[in-house]
């Protein structure tokens, strides 16, 4: 669809929607509080009328990911798949990569460097 761009910056997340791609930069910590905020944000997005064909989560700033964050990532991936939306994670540090590997989530995620 067109070149409509929507940006939202909160104290935790930076988001951008452009040409069907919804990009989200995760904060330095991604645990229970951040996961709940992200869950609410994405529920609004999935229920809205934005044209989204791809979701990109950027882990560039993220240095901590706990079980709550992993569970939320798995939920987001599942919802995206159900809606036919491509789901990509980008700029995953080695320490975050270990968490994704231990939990087995990396097997289901498309990762970009």
mmCIF file of C-alpha atoms in Angstrom:
data_model
loop_
_atom_site.group_PDB
_atom_site.id
_atom_site.type_symbol
_atom_site.label_atom_id
_atom_site.label_comp_id
_atom_site.label_asym_id
_atom_site.label_seq_id
_atom_site.Cartn_x
_atom_site.Cartn_y
_atom_site.Cartn_z
ATOM 1 C CA UNK A 1 0.000 0.000 0.000
ATOM 2 C CA UNK A 2 1.073 3.647 -0.080
ATOM 3 C CA UNK A 3 3.892 5.370 1.674
ATOM 4 C CA UNK A 4 1.996 6.214 4.821
ATOM 5 C CA UNK A 5 4.357 6.453 7.770
ATOM 6 C CA UNK A 6 3.303 6.296 11.390
ATOM 7 C CA UNK A 7 5.782 6.734 14.204
ATOM 8 C CA UNK A 8 5.234 6.380 17.919
ATOM 9 C CA UNK A 9 7.922 6.910 20.508
ATOM 10 C CA UNK A 10 7.336 6.006 24.109
ATOM 11 C CA UNK A 11 9.806 5.904 26.937
ATOM 12 C CA UNK A 12 10.266 2.171 26.302
ATOM 13 C CA UNK A 13 9.591 1.441 22.641
ATOM 14 C CA UNK A 14 10.257 3.201 19.388
ATOM 15 C CA UNK A 15 7.891 2.122 16.644
ATOM 16 C CA UNK A 16 7.522 2.899 12.987
ATOM 17 C CA UNK A 17 5.022 1.794 10.386
ATOM 18 C CA UNK A 18 5.940 2.344 6.760
ATOM 19 C CA UNK A 19 4.666 0.637 3.626
ATOM 20 C CA UNK A 20 3.314 -2.459 5.421
ATOM 21 C CA UNK A 21 6.333 -2.934 7.679
ATOM 22 C CA UNK A 22 5.897 -2.371 11.403
ATOM 23 C CA UNK A 23 9.300 -1.903 13.072
ATOM 24 C CA UNK A 24 9.767 -1.854 16.804
ATOM 25 C CA UNK A 25 12.957 -1.203 18.760
ATOM 26 C CA UNK A 26 12.914 -3.031 22.069
ATOM 27 C CA UNK A 27 14.259 -1.399 25.256
ATOM 28 C CA UNK A 28 17.442 -2.454 27.069
ATOM 29 C CA UNK A 29 15.422 -4.747 29.374
ATOM 30 C CA UNK A 30 12.650 -6.939 28.045
ATOM 31 C CA UNK A 31 10.962 -8.568 31.021
ATOM 32 C CA UNK A 32 7.477 -8.678 32.584
ATOM 33 C CA UNK A 33 6.636 -4.943 32.612
ATOM 34 C CA UNK A 34 7.939 -4.349 29.102
ATOM 35 C CA UNK A 35 6.255 -7.517 27.809
ATOM 36 C CA UNK A 36 2.873 -6.401 29.185
ATOM 37 C CA UNK A 37 3.193 -2.952 27.597
ATOM 38 C CA UNK A 38 4.210 -4.493 24.287
ATOM 39 C CA UNK A 39 1.327 -6.961 24.474
ATOM 40 C CA UNK A 40 -1.148 -4.083 24.835
ATOM 41 C CA UNK A 41 0.484 -2.148 21.997
ATOM 42 C CA UNK A 42 0.386 -5.093 19.623
ATOM 43 C CA UNK A 43 -3.202 -5.989 20.498
ATOM 44 C CA UNK A 44 -4.203 -2.479 19.424
ATOM 45 C CA UNK A 45 -2.170 -2.818 16.240
ATOM 46 C CA UNK A 46 -3.531 -6.269 15.341
ATOM 47 C CA UNK A 47 -7.101 -5.109 15.969
ATOM 48 C CA UNK A 48 -6.622 -1.844 14.089
ATOM 49 C CA UNK A 49 -6.870 -1.133 10.404
ATOM 50 C CA UNK A 50 -3.172 -0.734 9.643
ATOM 51 C CA UNK A 51 -1.912 -2.713 6.667
ATOM 52 C CA UNK A 52 0.883 -4.873 8.099
ATOM 53 C CA UNK A 53 2.657 -7.588 6.184
ATOM 54 C CA UNK A 54 5.849 -7.712 8.238
ATOM 55 C CA UNK A 55 6.807 -7.078 11.880
ATOM 56 C CA UNK A 56 10.470 -6.402 12.631
ATOM 57 C CA UNK A 57 11.688 -6.414 16.228
ATOM 58 C CA UNK A 58 15.050 -4.714 16.658
ATOM 59 C CA UNK A 59 17.061 -5.992 19.644
ATOM 60 C CA UNK A 60 19.902 -3.507 19.070
ATOM 61 C CA UNK A 61 19.455 -1.903 22.527
ATOM 62 C CA UNK A 62 18.346 -5.038 24.397
ATOM 63 C CA UNK A 63 20.802 -6.534 26.885
ATOM 64 C CA UNK A 64 18.380 -8.445 29.141
ATOM 65 C CA UNK A 65 15.625 -10.888 28.192
ATOM 66 C CA UNK A 66 13.860 -13.050 30.766
ATOM 67 C CA UNK A 67 11.214 -15.770 30.601
ATOM 68 C CA UNK A 68 8.345 -13.275 30.454
ATOM 69 C CA UNK A 69 9.923 -11.626 27.421
ATOM 70 C CA UNK A 70 10.437 -15.006 25.754
ATOM 71 C CA UNK A 71 6.806 -15.977 26.374
ATOM 72 C CA UNK A 72 5.613 -12.678 24.898
ATOM 73 C CA UNK A 73 7.823 -13.158 21.824
ATOM 74 C CA UNK A 74 6.315 -16.621 21.327
ATOM 75 C CA UNK A 75 2.782 -15.191 21.630
ATOM 76 C CA UNK A 76 3.552 -12.412 19.129
ATOM 77 C CA UNK A 77 5.052 -14.916 16.693
ATOM 78 C CA UNK A 78 1.975 -17.132 16.971
ATOM 79 C CA UNK A 79 -0.455 -14.242 16.383
ATOM 80 C CA UNK A 80 1.596 -12.971 13.442
ATOM 81 C CA UNK A 81 1.615 -16.426 11.850
ATOM 82 C CA UNK A 82 -2.157 -16.760 12.310
ATOM 83 C CA UNK A 83 -2.620 -13.436 10.526
ATOM 84 C CA UNK A 84 -0.133 -14.263 7.761
ATOM 85 C CA UNK A 85 2.325 -11.591 8.897
ATOM 86 C CA UNK A 86 6.054 -12.188 8.503
ATOM 87 C CA UNK A 87 7.849 -11.897 11.887
ATOM 88 C CA UNK A 88 11.549 -11.007 12.003
ATOM 89 C CA UNK A 89 14.009 -10.286 14.803
ATOM 90 C CA UNK A 90 17.051 -8.171 14.056
ATOM 91 C CA UNK A 91 20.331 -7.222 15.744
ATOM 92 C CA UNK A 92 20.232 -9.971 18.376
ATOM 93 C CA UNK A 93 23.283 -9.816 20.669
ATOM 94 C CA UNK A 94 25.108 -13.032 21.602
ATOM 95 C CA UNK A 95 23.660 -12.974 25.137
ATOM 96 C CA UNK A 96 20.082 -12.596 23.861
ATOM 97 C CA UNK A 97 20.801 -15.238 21.230
ATOM 98 C CA UNK A 98 21.752 -17.683 23.990
ATOM 99 C CA UNK A 99 18.399 -17.108 25.721
ATOM 100 C CA UNK A 100 16.525 -17.659 22.461
ATOM 101 C CA UNK A 101 18.584 -20.801 21.815
ATOM 102 C CA UNK A 102 18.105 -22.298 25.297
ATOM 103 C CA UNK A 103 14.345 -21.788 25.070
ATOM 104 C CA UNK A 104 14.192 -23.182 21.531
ATOM 105 C CA UNK A 105 12.521 -20.023 20.247
ATOM 106 C CA UNK A 106 15.318 -19.342 17.777
ATOM 107 C CA UNK A 107 14.135 -22.352 15.770
ATOM 108 C CA UNK A 108 10.891 -20.540 14.979
ATOM 109 C CA UNK A 109 12.179 -16.987 14.469
ATOM 110 C CA UNK A 110 13.528 -15.439 11.282
ATOM 111 C CA UNK A 111 16.692 -13.614 12.311
ATOM 112 C CA UNK A 112 18.516 -10.828 10.528
ATOM 113 C CA UNK A 113 21.900 -9.436 11.445
#
